[in-house]
Tab-separated table of C-alpha atoms in Angstrom:
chain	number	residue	atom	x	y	z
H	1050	UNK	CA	66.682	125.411	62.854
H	1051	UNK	CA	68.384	125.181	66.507
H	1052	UNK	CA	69.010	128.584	68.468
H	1053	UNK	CA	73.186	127.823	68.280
H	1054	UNK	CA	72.510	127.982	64.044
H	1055	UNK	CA	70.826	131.852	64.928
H	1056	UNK	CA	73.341	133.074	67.137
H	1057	UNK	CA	75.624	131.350	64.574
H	1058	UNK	CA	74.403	133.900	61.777
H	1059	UNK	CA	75.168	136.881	64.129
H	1060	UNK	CA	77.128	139.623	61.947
H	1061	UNK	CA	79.944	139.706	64.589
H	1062	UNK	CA	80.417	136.159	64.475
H	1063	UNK	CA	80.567	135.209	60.538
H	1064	UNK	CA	82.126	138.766	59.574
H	1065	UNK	CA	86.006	137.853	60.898
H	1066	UNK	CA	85.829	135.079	58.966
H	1067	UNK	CA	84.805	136.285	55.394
H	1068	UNK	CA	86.068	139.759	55.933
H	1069	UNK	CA	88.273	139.897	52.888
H	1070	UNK	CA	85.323	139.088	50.988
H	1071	UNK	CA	82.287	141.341	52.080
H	1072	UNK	CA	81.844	145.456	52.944
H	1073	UNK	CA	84.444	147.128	55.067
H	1074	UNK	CA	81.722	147.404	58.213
H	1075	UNK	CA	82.754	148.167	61.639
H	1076	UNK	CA	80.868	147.207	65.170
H	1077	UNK	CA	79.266	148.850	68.038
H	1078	UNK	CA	77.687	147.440	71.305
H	1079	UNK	CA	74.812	148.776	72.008
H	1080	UNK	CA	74.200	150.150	75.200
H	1081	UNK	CA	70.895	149.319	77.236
H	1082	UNK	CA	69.684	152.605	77.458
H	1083	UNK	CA	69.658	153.054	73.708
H	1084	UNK	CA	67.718	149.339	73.508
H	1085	UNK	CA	65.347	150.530	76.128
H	1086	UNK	CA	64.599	153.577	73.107
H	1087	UNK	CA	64.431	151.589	70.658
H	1088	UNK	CA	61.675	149.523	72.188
H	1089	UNK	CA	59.763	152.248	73.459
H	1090	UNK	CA	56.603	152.846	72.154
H	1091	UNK	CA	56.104	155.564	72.493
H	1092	UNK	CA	56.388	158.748	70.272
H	1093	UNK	CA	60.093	158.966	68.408
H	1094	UNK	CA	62.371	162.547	69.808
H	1095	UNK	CA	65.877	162.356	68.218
H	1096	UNK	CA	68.403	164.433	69.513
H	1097	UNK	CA	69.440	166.799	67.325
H	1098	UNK	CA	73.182	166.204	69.097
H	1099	UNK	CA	74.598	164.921	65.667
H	1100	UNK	CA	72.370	167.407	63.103
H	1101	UNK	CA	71.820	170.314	65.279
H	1102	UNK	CA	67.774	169.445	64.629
H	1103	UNK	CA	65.789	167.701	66.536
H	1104	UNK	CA	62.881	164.891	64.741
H	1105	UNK	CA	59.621	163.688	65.772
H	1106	UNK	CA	57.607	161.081	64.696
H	1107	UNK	CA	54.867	159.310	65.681
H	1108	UNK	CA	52.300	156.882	64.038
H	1109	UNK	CA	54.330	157.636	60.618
H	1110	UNK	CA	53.435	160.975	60.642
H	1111	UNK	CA	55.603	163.695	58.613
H	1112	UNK	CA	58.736	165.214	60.115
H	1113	UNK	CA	59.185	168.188	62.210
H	1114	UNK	CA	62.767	169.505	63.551
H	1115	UNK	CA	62.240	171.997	66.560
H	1116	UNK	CA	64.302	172.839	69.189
H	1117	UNK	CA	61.464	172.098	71.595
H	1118	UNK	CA	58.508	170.031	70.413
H	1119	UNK	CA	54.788	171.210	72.321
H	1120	UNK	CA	51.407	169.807	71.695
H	1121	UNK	CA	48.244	170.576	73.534
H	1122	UNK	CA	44.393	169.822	74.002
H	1123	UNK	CA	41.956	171.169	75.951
H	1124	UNK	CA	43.509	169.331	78.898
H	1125	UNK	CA	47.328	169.269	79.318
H	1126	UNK	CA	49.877	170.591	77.408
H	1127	UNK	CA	53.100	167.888	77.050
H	1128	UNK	CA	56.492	168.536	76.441
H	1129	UNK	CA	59.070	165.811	75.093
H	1130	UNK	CA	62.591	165.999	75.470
H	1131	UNK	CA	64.699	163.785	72.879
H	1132	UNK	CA	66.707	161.171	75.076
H	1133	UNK	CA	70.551	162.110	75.276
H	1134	UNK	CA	73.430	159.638	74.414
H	1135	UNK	CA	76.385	161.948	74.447
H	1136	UNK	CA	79.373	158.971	73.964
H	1137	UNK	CA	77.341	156.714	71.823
H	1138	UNK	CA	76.578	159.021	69.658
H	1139	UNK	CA	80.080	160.043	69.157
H	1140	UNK	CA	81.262	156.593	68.876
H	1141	UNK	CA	78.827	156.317	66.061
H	1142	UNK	CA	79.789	159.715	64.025
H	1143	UNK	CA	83.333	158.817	64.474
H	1144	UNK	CA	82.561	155.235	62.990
H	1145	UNK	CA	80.507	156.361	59.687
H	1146	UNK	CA	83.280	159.386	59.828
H	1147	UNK	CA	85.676	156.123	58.969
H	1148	UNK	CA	83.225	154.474	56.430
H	1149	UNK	CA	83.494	157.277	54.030
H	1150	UNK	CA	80.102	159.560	55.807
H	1151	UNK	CA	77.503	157.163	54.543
H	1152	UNK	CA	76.670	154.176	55.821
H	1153	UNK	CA	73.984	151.048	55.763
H	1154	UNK	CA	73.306	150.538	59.272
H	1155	UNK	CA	72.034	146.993	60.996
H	1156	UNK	CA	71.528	144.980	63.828
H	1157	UNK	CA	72.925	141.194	65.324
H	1158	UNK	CA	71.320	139.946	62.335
H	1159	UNK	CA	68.843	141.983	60.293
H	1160	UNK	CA	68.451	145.792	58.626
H	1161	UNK	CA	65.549	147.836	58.486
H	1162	UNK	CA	64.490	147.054	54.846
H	1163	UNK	CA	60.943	147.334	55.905
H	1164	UNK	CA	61.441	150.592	57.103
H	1165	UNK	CA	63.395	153.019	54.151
H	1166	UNK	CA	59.593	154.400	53.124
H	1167	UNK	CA	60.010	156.561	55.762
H	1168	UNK	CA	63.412	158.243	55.310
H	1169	UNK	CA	63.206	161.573	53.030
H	1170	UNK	CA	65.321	159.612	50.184
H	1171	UNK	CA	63.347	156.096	50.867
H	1172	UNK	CA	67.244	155.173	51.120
H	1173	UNK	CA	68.686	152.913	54.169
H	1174	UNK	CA	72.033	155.417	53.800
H	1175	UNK	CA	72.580	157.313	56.251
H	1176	UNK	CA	74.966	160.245	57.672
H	1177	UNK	CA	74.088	160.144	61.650
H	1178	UNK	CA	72.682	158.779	64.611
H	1179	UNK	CA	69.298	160.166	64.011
H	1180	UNK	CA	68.830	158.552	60.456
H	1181	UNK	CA	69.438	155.462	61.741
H	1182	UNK	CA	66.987	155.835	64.753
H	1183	UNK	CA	64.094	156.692	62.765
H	1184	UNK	CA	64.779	153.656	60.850
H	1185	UNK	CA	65.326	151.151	63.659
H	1186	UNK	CA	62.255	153.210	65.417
H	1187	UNK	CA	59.841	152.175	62.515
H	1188	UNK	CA	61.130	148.729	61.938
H	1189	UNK	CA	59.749	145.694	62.606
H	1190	UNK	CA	62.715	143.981	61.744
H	1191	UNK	CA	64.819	145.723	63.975
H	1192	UNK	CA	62.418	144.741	66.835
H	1193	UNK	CA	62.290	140.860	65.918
H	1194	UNK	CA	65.745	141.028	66.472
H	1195	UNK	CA	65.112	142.843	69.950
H	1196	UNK	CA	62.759	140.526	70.875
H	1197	UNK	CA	61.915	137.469	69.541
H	1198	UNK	CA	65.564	136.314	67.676
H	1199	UNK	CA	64.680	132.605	68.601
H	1200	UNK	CA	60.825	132.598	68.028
H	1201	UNK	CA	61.148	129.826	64.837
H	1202	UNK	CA	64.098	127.276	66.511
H	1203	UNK	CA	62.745	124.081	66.660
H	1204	UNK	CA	64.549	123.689	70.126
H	1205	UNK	CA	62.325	125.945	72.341
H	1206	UNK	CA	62.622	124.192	75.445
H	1207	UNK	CA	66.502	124.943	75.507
H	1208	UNK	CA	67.068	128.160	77.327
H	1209	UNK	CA	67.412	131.662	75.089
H	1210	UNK	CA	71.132	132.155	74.547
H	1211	UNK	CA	72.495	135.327	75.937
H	1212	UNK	CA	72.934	138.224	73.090
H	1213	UNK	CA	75.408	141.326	73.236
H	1214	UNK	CA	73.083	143.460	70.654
H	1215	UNK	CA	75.288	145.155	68.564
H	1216	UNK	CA	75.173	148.213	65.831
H	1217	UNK	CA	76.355	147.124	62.449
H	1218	UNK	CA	77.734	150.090	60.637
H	1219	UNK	CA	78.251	149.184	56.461
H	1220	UNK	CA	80.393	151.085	54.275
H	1221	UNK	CA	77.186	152.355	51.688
H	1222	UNK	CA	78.006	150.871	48.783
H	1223	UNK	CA	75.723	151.499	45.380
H	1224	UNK	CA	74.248	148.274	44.845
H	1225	UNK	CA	72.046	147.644	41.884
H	1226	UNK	CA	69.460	144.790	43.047
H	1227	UNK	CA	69.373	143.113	39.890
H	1228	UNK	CA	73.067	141.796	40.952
H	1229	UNK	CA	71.801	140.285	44.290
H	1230	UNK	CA	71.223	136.803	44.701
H	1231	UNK	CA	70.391	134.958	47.839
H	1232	UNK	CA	71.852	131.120	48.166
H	1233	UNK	CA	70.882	127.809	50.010
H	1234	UNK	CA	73.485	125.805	51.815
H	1235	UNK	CA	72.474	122.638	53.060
H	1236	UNK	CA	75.292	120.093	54.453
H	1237	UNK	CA	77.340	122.144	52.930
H	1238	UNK	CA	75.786	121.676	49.756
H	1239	UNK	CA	75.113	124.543	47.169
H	1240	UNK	CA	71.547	123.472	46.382
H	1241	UNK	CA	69.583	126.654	45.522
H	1242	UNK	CA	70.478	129.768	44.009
H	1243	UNK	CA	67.383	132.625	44.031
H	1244	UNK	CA	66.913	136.096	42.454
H	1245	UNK	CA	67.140	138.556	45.742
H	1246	UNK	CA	64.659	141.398	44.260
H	1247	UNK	CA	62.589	138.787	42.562
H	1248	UNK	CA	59.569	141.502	42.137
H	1249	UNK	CA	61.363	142.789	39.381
H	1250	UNK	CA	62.382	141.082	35.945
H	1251	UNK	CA	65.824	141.982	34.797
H	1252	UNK	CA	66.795	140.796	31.089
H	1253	UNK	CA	70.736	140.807	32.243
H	1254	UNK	CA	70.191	137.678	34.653
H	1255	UNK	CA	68.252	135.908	31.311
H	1256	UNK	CA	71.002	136.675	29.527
H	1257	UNK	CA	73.608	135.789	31.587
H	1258	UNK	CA	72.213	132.634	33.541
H	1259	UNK	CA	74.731	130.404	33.404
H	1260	UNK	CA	77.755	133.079	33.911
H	1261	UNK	CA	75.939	133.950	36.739
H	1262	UNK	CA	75.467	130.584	38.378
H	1263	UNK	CA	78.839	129.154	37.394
H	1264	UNK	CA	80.375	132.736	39.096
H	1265	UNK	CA	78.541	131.969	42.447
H	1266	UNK	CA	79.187	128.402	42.398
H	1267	UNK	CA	82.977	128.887	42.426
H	1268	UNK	CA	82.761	131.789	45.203
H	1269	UNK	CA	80.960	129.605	47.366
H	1270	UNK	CA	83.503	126.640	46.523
H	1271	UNK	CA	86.389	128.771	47.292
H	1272	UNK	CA	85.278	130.770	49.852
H	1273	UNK	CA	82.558	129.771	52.143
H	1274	UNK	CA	82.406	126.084	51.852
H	1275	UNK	CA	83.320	124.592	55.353
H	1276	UNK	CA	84.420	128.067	56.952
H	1277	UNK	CA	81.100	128.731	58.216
H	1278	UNK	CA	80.147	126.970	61.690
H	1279	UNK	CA	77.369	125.401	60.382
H	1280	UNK	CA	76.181	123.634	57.678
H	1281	UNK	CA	73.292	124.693	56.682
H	1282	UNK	CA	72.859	128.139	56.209
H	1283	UNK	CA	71.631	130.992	53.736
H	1284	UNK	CA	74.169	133.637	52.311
H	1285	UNK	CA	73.342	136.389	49.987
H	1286	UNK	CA	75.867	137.608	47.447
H	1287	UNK	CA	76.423	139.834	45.371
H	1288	UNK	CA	77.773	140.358	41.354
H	1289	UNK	CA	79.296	143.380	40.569
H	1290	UNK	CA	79.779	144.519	37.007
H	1291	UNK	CA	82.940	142.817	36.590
H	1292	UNK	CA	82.153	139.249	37.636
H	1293	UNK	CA	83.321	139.552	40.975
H	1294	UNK	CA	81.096	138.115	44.153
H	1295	UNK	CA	80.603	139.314	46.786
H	1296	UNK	CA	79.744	138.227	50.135
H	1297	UNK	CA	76.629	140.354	51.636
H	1298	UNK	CA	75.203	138.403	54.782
H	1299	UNK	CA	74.545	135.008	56.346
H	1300	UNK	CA	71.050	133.987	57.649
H	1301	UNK	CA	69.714	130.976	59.418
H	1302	UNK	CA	68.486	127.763	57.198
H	1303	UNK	CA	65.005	128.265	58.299
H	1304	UNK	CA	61.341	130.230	57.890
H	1305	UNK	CA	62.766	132.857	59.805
H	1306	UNK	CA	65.135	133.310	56.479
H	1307	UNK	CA	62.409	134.261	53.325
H	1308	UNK	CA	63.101	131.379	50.771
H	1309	UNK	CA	62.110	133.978	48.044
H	1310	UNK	CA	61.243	131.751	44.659
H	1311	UNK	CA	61.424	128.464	46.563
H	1312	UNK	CA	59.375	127.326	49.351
H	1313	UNK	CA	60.641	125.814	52.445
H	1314	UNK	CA	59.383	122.446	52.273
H	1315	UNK	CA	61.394	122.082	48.893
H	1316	UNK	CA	64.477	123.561	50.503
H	1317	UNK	CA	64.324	120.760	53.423
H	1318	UNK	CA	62.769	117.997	51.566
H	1319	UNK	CA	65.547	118.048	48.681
H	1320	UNK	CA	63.297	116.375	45.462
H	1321	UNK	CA	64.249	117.506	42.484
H	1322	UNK	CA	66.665	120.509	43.978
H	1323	UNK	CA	69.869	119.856	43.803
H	1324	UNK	CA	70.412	116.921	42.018
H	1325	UNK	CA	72.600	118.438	38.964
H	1326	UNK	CA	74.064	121.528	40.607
H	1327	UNK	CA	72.051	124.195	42.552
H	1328	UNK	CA	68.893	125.312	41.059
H	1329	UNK	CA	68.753	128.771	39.733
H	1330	UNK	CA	65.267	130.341	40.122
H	1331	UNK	CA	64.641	134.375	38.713
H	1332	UNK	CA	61.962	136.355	37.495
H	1333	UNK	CA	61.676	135.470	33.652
H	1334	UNK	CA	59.612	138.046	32.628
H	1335	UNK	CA	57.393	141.169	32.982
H	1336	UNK	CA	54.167	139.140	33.122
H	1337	UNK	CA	55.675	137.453	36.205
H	1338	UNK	CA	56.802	140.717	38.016
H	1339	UNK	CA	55.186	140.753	41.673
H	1340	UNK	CA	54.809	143.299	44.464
H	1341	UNK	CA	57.415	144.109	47.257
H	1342	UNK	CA	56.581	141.995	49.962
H	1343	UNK	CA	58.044	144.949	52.455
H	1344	UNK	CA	55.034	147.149	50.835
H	1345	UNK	CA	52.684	145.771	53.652
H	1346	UNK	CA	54.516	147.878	56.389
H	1347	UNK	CA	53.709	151.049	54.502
H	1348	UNK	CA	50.107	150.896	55.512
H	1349	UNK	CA	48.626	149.834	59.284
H	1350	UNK	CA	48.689	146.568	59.922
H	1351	UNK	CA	45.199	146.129	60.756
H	1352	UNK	CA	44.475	146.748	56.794
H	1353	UNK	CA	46.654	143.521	56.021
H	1354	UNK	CA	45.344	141.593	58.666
H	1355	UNK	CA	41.673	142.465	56.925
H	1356	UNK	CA	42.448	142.175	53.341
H	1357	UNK	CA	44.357	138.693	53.752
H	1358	UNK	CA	41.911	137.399	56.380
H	1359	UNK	CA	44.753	136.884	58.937
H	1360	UNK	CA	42.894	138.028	61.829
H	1361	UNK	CA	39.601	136.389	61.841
H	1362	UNK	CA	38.452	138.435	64.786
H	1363	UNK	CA	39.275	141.711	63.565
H	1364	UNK	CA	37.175	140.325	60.381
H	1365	UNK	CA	34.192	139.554	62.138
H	1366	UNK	CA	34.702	142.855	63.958
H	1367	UNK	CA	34.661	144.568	60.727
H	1368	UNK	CA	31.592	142.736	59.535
H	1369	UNK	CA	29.471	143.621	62.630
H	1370	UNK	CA	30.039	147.060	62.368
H	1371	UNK	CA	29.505	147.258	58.239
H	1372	UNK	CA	26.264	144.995	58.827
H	1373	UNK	CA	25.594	148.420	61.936
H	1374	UNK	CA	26.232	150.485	59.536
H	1375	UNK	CA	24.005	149.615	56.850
H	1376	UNK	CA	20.817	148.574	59.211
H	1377	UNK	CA	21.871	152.672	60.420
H	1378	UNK	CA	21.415	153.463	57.291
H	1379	UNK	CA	18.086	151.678	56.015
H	1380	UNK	CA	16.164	152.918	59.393
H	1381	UNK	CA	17.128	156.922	57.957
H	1382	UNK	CA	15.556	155.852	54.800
H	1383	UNK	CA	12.899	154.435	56.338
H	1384	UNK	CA	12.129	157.561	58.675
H	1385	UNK	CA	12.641	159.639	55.922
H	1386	UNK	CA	9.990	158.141	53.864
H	1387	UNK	CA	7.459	158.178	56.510
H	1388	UNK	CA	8.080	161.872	56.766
């Protein structure tokens, strides 16, 4: 995966060309100052500009609106005051204004899917500036995108392309996620056609396999096939209740792209993929149902690093103070006994 394929992938770059066949969506720059917020750290204040509240948030904590927001110790008493951006903010209420007053809101290249726990309808829809901050605020998505865009490309000792970050406002459309389906391009070849929710079995797609496939196969023949700028690539589509496909997004063909019920090394080795038509991999049952993957980022990361051994240090640290804890605990028995 080369840097030119990421920037490729861009929403502003592949959206002119499919645009009769996706979401009516309409695009923002995004100023510095509000990428500078985004990035902070520190705790989230929302102007209450566009909701005539005012949010706070920090370490996923619950929601307060206040007109001012105070806390105190014995020490020093702080007030925060939410971060003003008077134009952009009506650029942005004038744009989901045009979308119909709800909207799916994104980035260059991704959305905050690991972030919709936190909103009060665990929706990504939103109605104003300050729904989509909190969202972008507790994404990590949103700050891969801010940071790192180009951490997988294979060419790193090519200089980072320059990126005008961008809002990406989406007319919100109901989608059921049984009808999504992400697909593999490579050299411009359909070769692999996966299940997008694939934590969930949905009898429809068992039904309807070959329908399904044949449908996608003839969108991506008609449609996509040598319009993109590269050729390899990942789109996601999606099948309505009348057959008809829809374009959703474009990703890069690469790890930073999940490969959902294939792996990687199958999608770039080729093997048995491919050589009949695309395969067509979904959930084929209950008994092979599996947890969200984006259920992680509901809980601190330290607890995933510990229960998956990723962090060997923070294991060992967690050892040491278990194996304190319990030599603590044997020397109160043991003065307790003598007594």
């Amino acid at each position: 995966m080369k840097k030119e394929q990421v920037v490729n992938c861009q929403f502003s770059v592949w959206y002119p060309i499919f645009k009769k066949h996706t979401i009516k969506s309409l695009i923002l720059p995004l100023p510095q100052n509000v990428i500078d917020y985004l990035l902070d750290d520190g705790t989230l204040v929302v102007s209450g500009s566009d909701h005539n509240t005012q949010q706070t948030h920090t370490n996923n904590s619950d929601l307060d609106a206040e007109e001012d927001i105070q806390w105190s110790d014995d020490e020093t008493t702080t007030t925060v005051t939410a971060p003003e951006f008077p134009e952009f903010t009506a650029k942005v209420l004038e744009a989901i204004n045009a979308l119909g007053g709800r909207v799916f809101p994104k980035l260059n290249w991704s959305a905050p899917r690991d972030a919709n726990w936190i909103a009060l309808n665990s929706s990504l829809q939103c109605h104003s500036l300050s729904d989509i901050f909190l969202l972008f605020k507790s994404s990590d998505f949103i700050t891969h995108d801010l940071t790192q865009p180009f951490l997988q490309c294979s060419d790193q000792d090519s200089p980072d392309p320059v990126v005008n970050y961008e809002l990406v406002l989406r007319k919100w459309s109901e989608l059921i996620p049984g009808g999504e389906f992400r697909c593999f391009v490579k050299e411009n070849k359909l070769i692999a056609i996966s299940q997008r929710d694939y934590t969930q079995y949905y009898q429809h797609i068992l039904k309807q396999e070959e329908q399904i496939c044949q449908a996608i196969q003839e969108f991506f023949s008609q449609h996509i096939q040598y319009n993109f700028l590269d050729e390899d690539f990942v789109f996601d589509v999606y099948r309505d209740s009348q057959g008809r496909v829809w374009l959703i997004d474009l990703n890069p063909f690469g790890e930073v792209t999940d490969s959902l019920l294939f792996s990687w090394n199958e999608l770039t080795s080729g093997g048995e993929i491919a050589q009949e038509g695309p395969a067509f991999r979904y959930t084929t049952s209950e008994v092979t149902v599996q947890p969200s993957p984006c259920l992680s980022y509901r809980i601190p990361r330290d607890f995933v690093d510990l229960s998956t051994g990723e962090d060997a240090y923070k294991l060992i640290d967690f050892l040491k103070l278990k194996k304190s804890q319990q030599e603590e605990s044997e020397e109160e028995e043991e003065e307790n006994a003598a007594q």
